Short mmCIF file of C-alpha atoms and ligand atoms in Angstrom, two decimals:
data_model
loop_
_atom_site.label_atom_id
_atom_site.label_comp_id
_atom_site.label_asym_id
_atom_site.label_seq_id
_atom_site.Cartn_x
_atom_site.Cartn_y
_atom_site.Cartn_z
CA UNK A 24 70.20 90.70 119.06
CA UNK A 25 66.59 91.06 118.19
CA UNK A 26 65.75 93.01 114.78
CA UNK A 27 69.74 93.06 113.33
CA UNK A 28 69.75 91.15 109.87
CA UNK A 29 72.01 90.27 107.14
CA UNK A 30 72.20 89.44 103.89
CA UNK A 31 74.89 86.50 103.06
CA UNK A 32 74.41 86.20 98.81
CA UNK A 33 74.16 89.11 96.76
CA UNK A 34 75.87 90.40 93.09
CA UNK A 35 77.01 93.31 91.48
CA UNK A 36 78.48 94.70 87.83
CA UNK A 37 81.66 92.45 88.62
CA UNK A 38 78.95 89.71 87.55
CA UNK A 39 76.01 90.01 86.50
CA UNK A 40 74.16 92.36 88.95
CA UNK A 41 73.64 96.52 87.91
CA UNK A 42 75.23 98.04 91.47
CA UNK A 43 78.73 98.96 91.55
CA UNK A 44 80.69 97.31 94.63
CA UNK A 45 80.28 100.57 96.62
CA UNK A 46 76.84 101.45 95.47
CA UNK A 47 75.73 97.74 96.92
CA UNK A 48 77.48 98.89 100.22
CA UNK A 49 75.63 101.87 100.45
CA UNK A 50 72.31 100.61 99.17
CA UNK A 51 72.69 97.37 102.19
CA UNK A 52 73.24 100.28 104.70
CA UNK A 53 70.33 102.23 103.45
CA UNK A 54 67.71 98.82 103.38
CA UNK A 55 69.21 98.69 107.47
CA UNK A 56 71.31 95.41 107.38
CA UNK A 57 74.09 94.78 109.76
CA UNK A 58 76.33 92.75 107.57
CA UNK A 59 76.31 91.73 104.13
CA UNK A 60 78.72 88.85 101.93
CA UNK A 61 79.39 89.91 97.90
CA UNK A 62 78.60 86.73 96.31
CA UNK A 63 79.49 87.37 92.75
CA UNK A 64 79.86 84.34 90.30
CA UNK A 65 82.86 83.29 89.27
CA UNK A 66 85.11 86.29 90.67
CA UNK A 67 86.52 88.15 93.29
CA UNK A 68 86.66 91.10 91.46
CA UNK A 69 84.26 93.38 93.43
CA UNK A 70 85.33 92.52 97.04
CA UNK A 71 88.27 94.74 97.87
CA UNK A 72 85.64 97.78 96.72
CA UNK A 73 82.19 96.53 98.04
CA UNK A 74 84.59 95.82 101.72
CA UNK A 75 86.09 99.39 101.64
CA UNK A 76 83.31 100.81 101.18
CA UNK A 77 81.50 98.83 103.84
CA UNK A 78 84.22 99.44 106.68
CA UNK A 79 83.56 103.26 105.62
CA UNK A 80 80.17 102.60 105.97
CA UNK A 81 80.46 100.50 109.37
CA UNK A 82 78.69 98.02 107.58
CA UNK A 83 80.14 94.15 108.26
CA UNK A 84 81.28 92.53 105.12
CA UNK A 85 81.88 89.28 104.25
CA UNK A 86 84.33 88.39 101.47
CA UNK A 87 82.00 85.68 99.19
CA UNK A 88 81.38 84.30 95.74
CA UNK A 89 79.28 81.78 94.36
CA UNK A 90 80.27 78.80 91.47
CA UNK A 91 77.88 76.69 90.06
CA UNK A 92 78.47 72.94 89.80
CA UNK A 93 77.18 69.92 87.97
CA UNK A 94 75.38 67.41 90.01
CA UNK A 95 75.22 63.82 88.36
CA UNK A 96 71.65 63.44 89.39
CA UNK A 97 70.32 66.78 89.38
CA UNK A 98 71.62 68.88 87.30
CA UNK A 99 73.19 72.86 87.97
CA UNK A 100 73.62 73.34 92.02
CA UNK A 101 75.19 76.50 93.24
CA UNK A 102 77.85 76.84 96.14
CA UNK A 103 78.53 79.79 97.95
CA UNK A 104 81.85 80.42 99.64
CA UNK A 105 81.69 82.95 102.80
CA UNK A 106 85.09 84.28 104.21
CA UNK A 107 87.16 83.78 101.04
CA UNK A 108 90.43 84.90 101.97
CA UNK A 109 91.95 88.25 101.08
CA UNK A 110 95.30 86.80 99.60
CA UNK A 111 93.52 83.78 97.69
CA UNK A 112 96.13 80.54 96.79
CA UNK A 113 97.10 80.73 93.40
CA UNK A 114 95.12 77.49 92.87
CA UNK A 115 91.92 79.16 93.69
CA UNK A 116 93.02 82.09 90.87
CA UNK A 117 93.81 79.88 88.77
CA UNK A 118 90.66 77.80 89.30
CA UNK A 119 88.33 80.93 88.71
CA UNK A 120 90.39 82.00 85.98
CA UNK A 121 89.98 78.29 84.05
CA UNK A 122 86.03 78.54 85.19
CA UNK A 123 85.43 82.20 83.60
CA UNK A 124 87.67 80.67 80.28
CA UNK A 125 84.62 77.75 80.05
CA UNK A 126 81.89 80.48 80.85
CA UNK A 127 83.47 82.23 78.00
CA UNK A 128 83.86 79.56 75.75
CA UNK A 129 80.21 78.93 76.38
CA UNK A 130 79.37 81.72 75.88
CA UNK A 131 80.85 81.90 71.92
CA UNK A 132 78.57 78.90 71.37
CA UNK A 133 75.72 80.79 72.16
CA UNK A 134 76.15 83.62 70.45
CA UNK A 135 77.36 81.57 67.74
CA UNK A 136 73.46 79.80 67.46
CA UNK A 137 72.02 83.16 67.84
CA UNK A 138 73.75 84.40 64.65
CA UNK A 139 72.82 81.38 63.15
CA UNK A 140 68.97 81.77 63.70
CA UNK A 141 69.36 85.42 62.62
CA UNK A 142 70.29 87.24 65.69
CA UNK A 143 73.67 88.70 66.02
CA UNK A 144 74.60 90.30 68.98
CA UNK A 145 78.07 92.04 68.59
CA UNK A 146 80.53 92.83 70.64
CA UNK A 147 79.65 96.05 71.51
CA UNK A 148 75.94 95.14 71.63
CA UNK A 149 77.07 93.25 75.01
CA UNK A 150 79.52 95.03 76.26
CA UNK A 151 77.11 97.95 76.97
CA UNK A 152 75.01 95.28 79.21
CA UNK A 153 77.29 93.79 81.02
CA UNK A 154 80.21 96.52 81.13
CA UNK A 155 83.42 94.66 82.77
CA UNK A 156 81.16 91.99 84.74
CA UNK A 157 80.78 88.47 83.89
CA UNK A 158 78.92 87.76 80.92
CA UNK A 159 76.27 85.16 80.96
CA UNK A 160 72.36 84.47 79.34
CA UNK A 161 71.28 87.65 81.33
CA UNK A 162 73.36 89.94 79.66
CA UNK A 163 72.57 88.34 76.44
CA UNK A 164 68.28 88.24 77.03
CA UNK A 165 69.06 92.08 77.31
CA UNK A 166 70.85 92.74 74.77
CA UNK A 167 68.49 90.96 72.22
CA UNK A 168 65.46 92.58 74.05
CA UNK A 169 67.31 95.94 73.04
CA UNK A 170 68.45 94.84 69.77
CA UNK A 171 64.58 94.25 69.33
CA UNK A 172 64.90 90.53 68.59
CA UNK A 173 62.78 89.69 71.75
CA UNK A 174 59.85 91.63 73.88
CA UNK A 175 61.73 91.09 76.61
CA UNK A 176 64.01 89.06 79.07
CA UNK A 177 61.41 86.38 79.44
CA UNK A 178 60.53 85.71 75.93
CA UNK A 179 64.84 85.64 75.47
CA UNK A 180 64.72 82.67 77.95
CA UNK A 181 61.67 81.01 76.83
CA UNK A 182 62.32 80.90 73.05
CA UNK A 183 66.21 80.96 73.20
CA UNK A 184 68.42 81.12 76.00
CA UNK A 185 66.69 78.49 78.55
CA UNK A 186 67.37 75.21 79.13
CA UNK A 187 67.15 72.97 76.10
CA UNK A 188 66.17 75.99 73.98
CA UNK A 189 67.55 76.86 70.45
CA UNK A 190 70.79 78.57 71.25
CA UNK A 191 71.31 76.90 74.69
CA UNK A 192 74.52 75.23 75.01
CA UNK A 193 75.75 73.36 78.52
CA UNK A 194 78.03 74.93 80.68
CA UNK A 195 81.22 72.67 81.17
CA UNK A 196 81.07 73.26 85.30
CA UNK A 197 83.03 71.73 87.95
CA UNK A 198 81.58 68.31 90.00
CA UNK A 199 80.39 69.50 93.50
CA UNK A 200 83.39 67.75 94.70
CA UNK A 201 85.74 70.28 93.22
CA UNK A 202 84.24 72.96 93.32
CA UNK A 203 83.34 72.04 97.59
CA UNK A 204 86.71 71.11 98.08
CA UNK A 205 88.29 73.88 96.52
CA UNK A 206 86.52 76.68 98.64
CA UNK A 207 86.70 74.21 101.41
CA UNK A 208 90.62 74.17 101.48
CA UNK A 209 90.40 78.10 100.86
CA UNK A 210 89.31 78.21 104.33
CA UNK A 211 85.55 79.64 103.36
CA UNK A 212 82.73 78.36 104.96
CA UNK A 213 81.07 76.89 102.42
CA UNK A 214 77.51 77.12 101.96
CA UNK A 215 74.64 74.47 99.57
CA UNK A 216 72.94 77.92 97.65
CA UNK A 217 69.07 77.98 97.18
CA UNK A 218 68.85 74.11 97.49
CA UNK A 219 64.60 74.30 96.83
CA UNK A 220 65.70 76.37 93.16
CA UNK A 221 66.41 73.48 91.65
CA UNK A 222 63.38 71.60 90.55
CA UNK A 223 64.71 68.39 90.04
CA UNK A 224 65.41 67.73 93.89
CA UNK A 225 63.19 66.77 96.17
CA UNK A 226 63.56 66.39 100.03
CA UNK A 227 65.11 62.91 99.80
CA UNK A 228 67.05 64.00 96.83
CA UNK A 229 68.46 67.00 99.24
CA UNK A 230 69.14 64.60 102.18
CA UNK A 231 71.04 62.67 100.57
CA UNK A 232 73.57 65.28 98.60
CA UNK A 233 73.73 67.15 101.94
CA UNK A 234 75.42 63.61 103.62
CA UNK A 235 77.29 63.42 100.61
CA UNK A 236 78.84 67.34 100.46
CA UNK A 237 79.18 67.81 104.21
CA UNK A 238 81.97 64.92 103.79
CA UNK A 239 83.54 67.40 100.87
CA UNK A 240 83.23 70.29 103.11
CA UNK A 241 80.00 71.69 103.28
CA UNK A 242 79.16 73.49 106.72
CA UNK A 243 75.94 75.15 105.93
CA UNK A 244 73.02 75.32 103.93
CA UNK A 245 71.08 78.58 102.25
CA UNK A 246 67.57 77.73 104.49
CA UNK A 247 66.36 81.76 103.77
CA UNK A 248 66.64 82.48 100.21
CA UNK A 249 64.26 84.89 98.57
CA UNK A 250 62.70 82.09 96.78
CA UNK A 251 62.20 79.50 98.82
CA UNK A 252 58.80 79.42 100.68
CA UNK A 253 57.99 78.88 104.04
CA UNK A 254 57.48 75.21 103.70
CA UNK A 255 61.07 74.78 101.76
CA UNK A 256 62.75 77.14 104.44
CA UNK A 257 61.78 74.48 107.45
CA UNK A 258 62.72 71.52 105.10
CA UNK A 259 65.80 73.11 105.21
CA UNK A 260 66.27 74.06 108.67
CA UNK A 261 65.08 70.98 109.64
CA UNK A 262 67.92 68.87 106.92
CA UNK A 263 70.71 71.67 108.44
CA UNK A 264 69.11 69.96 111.98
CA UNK A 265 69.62 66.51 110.89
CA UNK A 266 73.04 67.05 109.17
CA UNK A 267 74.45 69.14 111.63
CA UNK A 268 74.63 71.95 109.20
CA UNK A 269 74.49 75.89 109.68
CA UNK A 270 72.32 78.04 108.27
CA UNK A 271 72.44 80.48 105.67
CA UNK A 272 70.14 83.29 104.40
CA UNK A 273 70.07 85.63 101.67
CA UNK A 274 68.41 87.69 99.25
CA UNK A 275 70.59 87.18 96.21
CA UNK A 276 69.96 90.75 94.85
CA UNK A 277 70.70 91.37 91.36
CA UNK A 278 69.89 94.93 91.55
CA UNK A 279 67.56 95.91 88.02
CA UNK A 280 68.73 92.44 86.47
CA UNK A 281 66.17 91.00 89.08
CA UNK A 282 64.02 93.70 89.93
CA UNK A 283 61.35 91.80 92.92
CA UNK A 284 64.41 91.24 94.89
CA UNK A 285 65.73 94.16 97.02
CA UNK A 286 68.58 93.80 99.43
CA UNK A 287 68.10 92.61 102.83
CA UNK A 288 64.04 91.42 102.05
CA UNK A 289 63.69 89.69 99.20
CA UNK A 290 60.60 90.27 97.50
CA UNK A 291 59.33 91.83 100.87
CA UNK A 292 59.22 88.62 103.24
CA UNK A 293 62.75 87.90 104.06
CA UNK A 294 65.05 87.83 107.31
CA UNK A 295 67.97 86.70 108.14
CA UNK A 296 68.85 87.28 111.72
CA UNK A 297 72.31 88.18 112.46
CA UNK A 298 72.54 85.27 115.11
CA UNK A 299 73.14 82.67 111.60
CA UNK A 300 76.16 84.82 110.87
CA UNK A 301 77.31 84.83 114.86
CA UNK A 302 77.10 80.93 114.48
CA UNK A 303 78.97 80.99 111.57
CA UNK A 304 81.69 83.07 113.48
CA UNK A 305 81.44 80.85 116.26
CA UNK A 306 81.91 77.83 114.06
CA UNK A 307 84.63 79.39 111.99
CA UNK A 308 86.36 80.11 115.56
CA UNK A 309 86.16 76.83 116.83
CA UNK A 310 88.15 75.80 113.54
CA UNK A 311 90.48 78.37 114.11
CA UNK A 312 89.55 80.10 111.25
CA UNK A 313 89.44 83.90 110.81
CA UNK A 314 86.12 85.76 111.12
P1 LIG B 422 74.35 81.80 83.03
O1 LIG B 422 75.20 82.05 84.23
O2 LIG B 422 74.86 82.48 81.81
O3 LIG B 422 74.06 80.33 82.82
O4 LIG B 422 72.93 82.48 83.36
C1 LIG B 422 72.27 82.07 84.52
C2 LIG B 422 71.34 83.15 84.98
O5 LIG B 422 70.32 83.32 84.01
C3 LIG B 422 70.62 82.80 86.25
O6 LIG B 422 71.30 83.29 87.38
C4 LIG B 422 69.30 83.49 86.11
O7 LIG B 422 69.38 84.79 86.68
C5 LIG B 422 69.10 83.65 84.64
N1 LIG B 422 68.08 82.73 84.15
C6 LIG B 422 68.18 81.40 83.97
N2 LIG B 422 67.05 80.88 83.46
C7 LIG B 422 66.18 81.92 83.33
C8 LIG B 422 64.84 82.04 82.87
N3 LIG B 422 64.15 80.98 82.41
N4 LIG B 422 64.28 83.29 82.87
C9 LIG B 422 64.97 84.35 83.30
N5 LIG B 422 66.25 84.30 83.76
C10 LIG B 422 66.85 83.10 83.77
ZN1 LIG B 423 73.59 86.03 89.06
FE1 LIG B 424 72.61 81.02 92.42
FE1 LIG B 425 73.34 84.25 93.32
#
């Protein structure tokens, strides 16, 4: 199927991207993909929408969301979980419902230390960033950049928000085994996000979690991510190779909250061909899993 692509991780306002679930749908069918996942953090909260609107659109969509987990080693990793079913277990509610109570918690810490060193960001200060959607350290660099505490996003981050900074407190996250296992017995296919994003893990680093969550679950890996580079993209198809892993590719669009990424390309490089997501199907077949 020569020149069909997809897009298999993006967000909208039910986290912390700036699309609505339909907008995101009609923006993927406007940049000319053939099938998109939602990949929201922590929720499933945009899916029925974004998938409405795709069938409307005759867009393929791909039920998804992403969780981030604590590696002992390396620090935050992020999962992805592709086909999450339509009527989820109540364990997997429940799970996301305890994970978005932590983020929260979290999240009163933070603000918390931002008071403290003079910067109070109230309620309604962050509720007109992140509307209904998942708050997290993007919606708060914003929020002080408008409150005029900060020039910007970046100087949020690098003075405050980022890791080891003055307000930065440590999420409480779930051990890849959980959070694998959990998506795993879902029924998803579940997928190792942006593996080269994480700084702290190099190539034997990478080999060695991939043996270690392919016997939690794993079935694929995120080889075309907006930003991994050429070199890190064959690293990873060649680990998927080794593993006996899928592949995975997308953009992770953010809409404005990450401007350089647009749906579909990246920041202008990226494609996914459509034959990753007919393996997956094929895969998910041979499992007896619906596609
Ligand atoms: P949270 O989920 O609240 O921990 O926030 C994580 C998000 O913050 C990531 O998805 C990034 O988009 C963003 N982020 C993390 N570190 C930085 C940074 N140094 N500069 C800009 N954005 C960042
Ligand atoms: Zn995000
Ligand atoms: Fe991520
Ligand atoms: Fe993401």
């Amino acid at each position: 199927m020569g020149g069909r692509y997809i897009d298999l991780h993006t967000h909208t306002i039910a986290s912390d991207g700036t699309d609505s679930p339909a907008v995101l749908a009609a923006n993927a069918v406007r940049a000319g993909v053939a099938a998109i996942a939602l990949t929201d953090h922590d929720t499933l909260d945009g899916l029925d929408e974004a998938g409405e609107a795709a069938a409307a659109a005759g867009l393929e969509f791909i039920r998804g969301c992403e969780l981030a987990v604590q590696d002992d080693e390396f620090g935050e990793l992020h999962i992805l979980g592709l086909w999450i079913p339509a009527r989820p277990s109540a364990r997997m509610q429940n799970a996301l419902r305890d994970i978005r109570d932590r983020r929260a918690a979290r999240n009163k810490a933070i603000i918390r230390r931002l008071a403290d060193l003079g910067m109070s960001l109230e309620p309604e200060a962050l509720a007109a960033v992140a509307g209904r959607g998942t708050l997290g350290r993007p919606h708060m660099a914003e929020a002080m950049k408008r409150k005029g505490y900060v020039s910007g996003v970046r100087e949020a981050f690098e003075r405050y928000l980022g890791w080891g900074k003055a307000a930065f407190v440590p999420r409480d996250l779930y051990t890849p085994r959980e959070a694998i296992g959990l998506l795993a017995d879902e029924g998803a296919t579940v997928v190792l996000a942006h593996p080269c994003l994480n700084r702290e893990m190099d190539r034997e680093g990478l080999d060695d979690r991939l043996s270690e969550f392919r016997a939690l679950g794993l079935c694929a890996i995120e080889a075309y991510h907006s930003a991994h580079d050429a070199r890190q993209t064959r690293m990873c198809v060649s680990l998927a190779k080794k593993h006996g892993l899928l592949l995975s590719g997308g953009s992770d669009y953010h809409g404005a909250t990450k401007p350089g990424i647009s749906l579909a390309v990246g920041k202008g490089g990226l494609r996914v061909p459509y034959l990753l997501l007919e393996r997956m199907r094929a895969h998910r077949r041979g499992a007896g899993l619906w596609v």
